[in-house]
Short mmCIF file of C-alpha atoms in Angstrom, two decimals:
data_model
loop_
_atom_site.label_atom_id
_atom_site.label_comp_id
_atom_site.label_asym_id
_atom_site.label_seq_id
_atom_site.Cartn_x
_atom_site.Cartn_y
_atom_site.Cartn_z
CA MET A 1 -53.18 -34.06 -10.19
CA ILE A 2 -50.45 -34.01 -7.15
CA GLU A 3 -46.34 -32.91 -7.86
CA PHE A 4 -44.41 -32.09 -4.77
CA GLN A 5 -41.01 -30.52 -5.47
CA ASN A 6 -37.93 -31.04 -3.52
CA VAL A 7 -40.40 -30.08 -0.68
CA SER A 8 -39.11 -29.95 2.52
CA LYS A 9 -41.32 -28.14 5.78
CA VAL A 10 -39.99 -28.03 9.68
CA TYR A 11 -42.08 -26.86 12.43
CA SER A 12 -41.81 -23.94 14.33
CA ASN A 13 -39.98 -25.87 17.16
CA GLY A 14 -37.65 -27.44 14.76
CA THR A 15 -38.58 -30.83 13.92
CA GLN A 16 -38.31 -31.31 10.44
CA ALA A 17 -41.32 -33.28 8.90
CA LEU A 18 -40.28 -33.72 5.40
CA LYS A 19 -37.02 -33.69 3.75
CA ASN A 20 -36.60 -32.47 -0.42
CA VAL A 21 -39.18 -34.01 -1.08
CA SER A 22 -40.10 -35.25 -4.46
CA LEU A 23 -43.56 -37.06 -5.94
CA HIS A 24 -45.62 -37.11 -8.55
CA VAL A 25 -49.03 -38.43 -8.97
CA ASP A 26 -51.17 -38.86 -11.88
CA THR A 27 -54.83 -38.61 -12.09
CA GLY A 28 -57.13 -41.39 -11.75
CA GLU A 29 -53.57 -43.36 -9.72
CA PHE A 30 -54.62 -44.75 -5.98
CA VAL A 31 -51.62 -44.14 -4.03
CA PHE A 32 -51.41 -46.18 -0.39
CA ILE A 33 -48.64 -43.76 1.61
CA VAL A 34 -47.13 -45.20 4.24
CA GLY A 35 -45.01 -45.62 7.09
CA GLN A 36 -44.19 -45.57 10.73
CA SER A 37 -45.80 -42.32 13.86
CA GLY A 38 -43.93 -39.70 13.15
CA ALA A 39 -42.69 -40.18 9.93
CA GLY A 40 -44.13 -37.66 8.31
CA LYS A 41 -47.56 -38.75 6.34
CA SER A 42 -49.63 -36.70 8.49
CA THR A 43 -47.44 -33.34 6.78
CA PHE A 44 -47.70 -34.76 3.76
CA LEU A 45 -51.41 -34.81 3.12
CA LYS A 46 -52.08 -31.45 5.80
CA LEU A 47 -49.46 -30.27 2.59
CA ILE A 48 -52.14 -31.22 -0.16
CA THR A 49 -54.99 -29.51 1.94
CA CYS A 50 -52.78 -25.78 2.60
CA GLU A 51 -53.23 -26.96 6.65
CA GLU A 52 -49.54 -26.51 6.06
CA ARG A 53 -47.48 -24.95 3.88
CA PRO A 54 -44.01 -25.61 3.25
CA THR A 55 -41.08 -24.74 4.32
CA ALA A 56 -39.05 -25.16 0.70
CA GLY A 57 -39.93 -26.50 -2.53
CA GLU A 58 -43.60 -26.62 -4.93
CA ILE A 59 -46.22 -28.20 -4.11
CA VAL A 60 -48.94 -28.00 -7.12
CA VAL A 61 -52.20 -29.93 -6.60
CA GLY A 62 -54.11 -29.90 -10.33
CA GLU A 63 -53.68 -26.83 -11.51
CA GLN A 64 -52.79 -24.45 -8.28
CA LYS A 65 -49.25 -23.25 -7.12
CA LEU A 66 -50.16 -24.47 -3.60
CA THR A 67 -47.29 -21.73 -2.48
CA GLN A 68 -49.00 -18.77 -4.33
CA LEU A 69 -52.71 -19.57 -3.15
CA LYS A 70 -53.76 -16.35 -1.11
CA ARG A 71 -55.68 -18.09 2.39
CA SER A 72 -59.30 -16.90 1.12
CA GLU A 73 -58.24 -19.40 -2.07
CA ILE A 74 -57.74 -22.11 -0.12
CA PRO A 75 -61.65 -23.64 0.23
CA TYR A 76 -62.08 -23.61 -3.00
CA LEU A 77 -58.97 -25.82 -3.42
CA ARG A 78 -60.44 -28.11 -1.01
CA ARG A 79 -63.93 -28.09 -2.63
CA MET A 80 -61.84 -30.57 -5.35
CA MET A 81 -61.19 -33.49 -2.76
CA GLY A 82 -62.90 -35.35 -0.38
CA MET A 83 -61.60 -36.46 3.60
CA VAL A 84 -62.04 -40.13 5.16
CA PHE A 85 -60.88 -39.57 8.44
CA GLN A 86 -60.11 -42.90 11.27
CA ASP A 87 -62.47 -41.40 13.81
CA PHE A 88 -65.33 -40.53 11.48
CA ARG A 89 -66.24 -36.71 12.16
CA LEU A 90 -69.77 -37.52 11.20
CA ILE A 91 -72.55 -35.03 13.40
CA HIS A 92 -74.39 -37.22 15.77
CA LYS A 93 -77.17 -35.13 15.94
CA MET A 94 -78.18 -35.31 12.41
CA THR A 95 -79.50 -38.69 10.45
CA VAL A 96 -76.55 -40.29 7.30
CA TYR A 97 -79.13 -38.20 5.29
CA GLU A 98 -78.45 -35.38 6.23
CA ASN A 99 -74.86 -35.80 7.38
CA ILE A 100 -73.84 -36.12 3.34
CA ALA A 101 -77.05 -33.61 2.05
CA PHE A 102 -75.33 -30.63 4.52
CA ALA A 103 -71.61 -31.62 2.91
CA MET A 104 -73.32 -30.39 0.39
CA HIS A 105 -75.06 -27.20 1.48
CA VAL A 106 -71.80 -25.78 3.31
CA VAL A 107 -70.56 -25.43 -0.66
CA GLY A 108 -73.43 -24.18 -2.26
CA ALA A 109 -76.38 -26.51 -3.83
CA SER A 110 -78.97 -26.58 -3.91
CA SER A 111 -82.03 -28.53 -2.52
CA LYS A 112 -82.72 -30.11 -5.55
CA GLU A 113 -79.10 -30.97 -6.75
CA ILE A 114 -78.97 -32.48 -2.62
CA ARG A 115 -82.33 -34.92 -3.14
CA LYS A 116 -80.66 -35.69 -6.45
CA ARG A 117 -77.42 -36.44 -4.94
CA VAL A 118 -76.97 -38.04 -1.39
CA PRO A 119 -80.13 -41.34 -2.60
CA TYR A 120 -76.95 -42.08 -5.55
CA ILE A 121 -74.63 -41.76 -2.85
CA LEU A 122 -76.34 -43.51 -0.34
CA GLY A 123 -76.23 -46.24 -3.20
CA LEU A 124 -73.05 -46.26 -3.52
CA VAL A 125 -71.50 -47.00 -0.61
CA ASN A 126 -74.76 -49.52 0.32
CA LEU A 127 -76.24 -47.88 2.74
CA GLN A 128 -79.95 -46.73 0.78
CA ASP A 129 -82.13 -48.59 4.89
CA LYS A 130 -80.52 -46.22 7.07
CA ALA A 131 -80.62 -42.98 5.50
CA GLY A 132 -82.74 -42.08 8.26
CA CYS A 133 -80.84 -43.59 11.38
CA HIS A 134 -78.34 -41.41 13.20
CA PRO A 135 -74.54 -42.07 13.49
CA ARG A 136 -75.08 -44.36 17.42
CA GLU A 137 -76.86 -46.26 15.89
CA LEU A 138 -74.39 -47.31 13.05
CA SER A 139 -71.83 -50.37 13.23
CA GLY A 140 -67.72 -48.15 12.83
CA GLY A 141 -68.09 -49.81 9.83
CA GLU A 142 -71.24 -48.61 8.35
CA GLN A 143 -69.76 -45.14 10.32
CA GLN A 144 -67.22 -45.04 7.64
CA ARG A 145 -68.90 -45.75 5.32
CA VAL A 146 -71.22 -42.78 5.63
CA GLY A 147 -68.24 -41.21 6.09
CA LEU A 148 -67.01 -42.12 2.49
CA ALA A 149 -69.76 -40.71 1.26
CA ARG A 150 -69.95 -37.48 2.72
CA ALA A 151 -66.51 -37.61 1.17
CA LEU A 152 -67.96 -38.09 -2.09
CA ALA A 153 -70.76 -36.35 -1.99
CA ASN A 154 -69.59 -33.51 -4.34
CA ASN A 155 -67.68 -35.50 -6.17
CA PRO A 156 -64.49 -35.42 -5.65
CA ARG A 157 -60.79 -34.18 -8.50
CA LEU A 158 -59.19 -36.50 -5.25
CA LEU A 159 -59.94 -38.40 -2.24
CA ILE A 160 -57.69 -38.43 0.85
CA ALA A 161 -58.63 -41.24 3.63
CA ASP A 162 -55.93 -40.88 6.51
CA GLU A 163 -56.27 -44.10 8.00
CA PRO A 164 -59.80 -44.82 7.77
CA THR A 165 -59.44 -48.32 8.43
CA GLY A 166 -58.09 -47.43 11.41
CA ASN A 167 -61.52 -48.04 14.02
CA VAL A 168 -63.08 -51.18 12.04
CA ASP A 169 -62.26 -54.67 12.40
CA PRO A 170 -60.07 -56.00 9.82
CA THR A 171 -62.49 -58.02 7.78
CA LEU A 172 -64.60 -54.47 7.75
CA SER A 173 -60.87 -53.08 5.96
CA PHE A 174 -61.02 -54.87 3.50
CA GLU A 175 -64.98 -53.81 2.69
CA ILE A 176 -63.34 -50.00 3.45
CA VAL A 177 -60.69 -50.41 0.56
CA ASP A 178 -62.21 -52.69 -1.21
CA LEU A 179 -64.92 -49.24 -1.60
CA LEU A 180 -62.44 -47.46 -2.21
CA ASN A 181 -61.08 -49.04 -4.80
CA GLN A 182 -63.93 -48.69 -6.79
CA ILE A 183 -64.03 -45.31 -6.62
CA ASN A 184 -60.79 -44.98 -8.22
CA LYS A 185 -62.10 -47.39 -10.85
CA ARG A 186 -65.06 -44.79 -11.63
CA GLY A 187 -62.38 -41.78 -12.26
CA THR A 188 -61.18 -39.81 -8.55
CA THR A 189 -57.73 -40.15 -7.34
CA VAL A 190 -57.31 -41.81 -3.84
CA LEU A 191 -54.03 -41.14 -1.87
CA MET A 192 -54.90 -43.53 1.63
CA VAL A 193 -52.42 -43.30 4.61
CA THR A 194 -51.80 -46.64 6.07
CA HIS A 195 -50.44 -48.63 8.40
CA GLN A 196 -51.71 -52.19 7.69
CA HIS A 197 -49.90 -53.67 5.76
CA SER A 198 -52.46 -57.13 4.84
CA LEU A 199 -54.53 -53.80 2.62
CA VAL A 200 -51.27 -52.87 1.17
CA LYS A 201 -50.37 -56.42 -0.14
CA HIS A 202 -53.93 -57.80 -0.76
CA PHE A 203 -54.46 -54.65 -3.39
CA GLN A 204 -51.07 -54.42 -5.77
CA ARG A 205 -51.43 -50.32 -5.44
CA ARG A 206 -48.55 -48.29 -5.83
CA VAL A 207 -47.28 -47.58 -2.51
CA VAL A 208 -45.00 -44.59 -1.21
CA GLU A 209 -42.79 -44.56 1.57
CA ILE A 210 -41.43 -42.33 4.09
CA LYS A 211 -39.42 -42.52 6.51
CA ASN A 212 -37.52 -39.76 8.92
CA GLY A 213 -39.39 -36.90 6.38
CA SER A 214 -38.23 -38.69 3.19
CA ILE A 215 -39.72 -40.60 0.57
CA VAL A 216 -37.60 -44.11 0.73
CA ALA A 217 -39.86 -46.21 -1.45
CA ASP A 218 -41.63 -46.07 -4.34
CA SER A 219 -42.67 -49.36 -5.93
CA CYS A 220 -45.75 -51.37 -7.08
CA ASN A 221 -43.33 -54.45 -5.43
CA TRP A 222 -43.28 -52.93 -2.14
CA GLU A 223 -45.68 -55.63 -0.94
CA ALA A 224 -42.43 -58.18 -1.65
CA ARG A 225 -39.61 -56.80 -0.51
CA HIS A 226 -42.36 -56.16 3.39
CA ASP A 227 -43.08 -60.15 4.06
#
């Protein structure tokens, strides 16, 4: 699903965000990406979505070599991805239903597809009774579940969650990751950036640790070394 081959990224101000990173993520994996602020986690995600391009090395997502991807082809790459953010990024003038439907509308889904898919997705994240609510009427955990539902609207092959539990309390954090876990079990590849070690230890998935732009650990036994 994802292949980094000797990837480096140097920004125009001279900052070296990633240094010779090589990594393979199989289709269907769930991987936590951990590291201190400024370690290179955000750059890692931005390279996958083509928000940034590597200075050196090769990146493959699905069957696409990203260094060969034209700018006009990037939106099609992103259609295979769902994104969940720390700050929710919901459209506050739209209802829960409309937020999810909008994500489908922008990629050309028909009204019939939207009417069928949105209730299914709302059921998946247990928000069937909130379809007519606006985001401001929801708790932080509920808003994040809307964000997750929107990310799932177009049935992505890859789900990228960037600190999705950063603005919810610890109990809700576990609920959000449990939802991601269930989605992963349905076949979706999940990458989750987090700084919450308690989540990483609890869910016992593969953990990739980035430090100063380099991968310093890649292990299912990461939690045993960070007690």
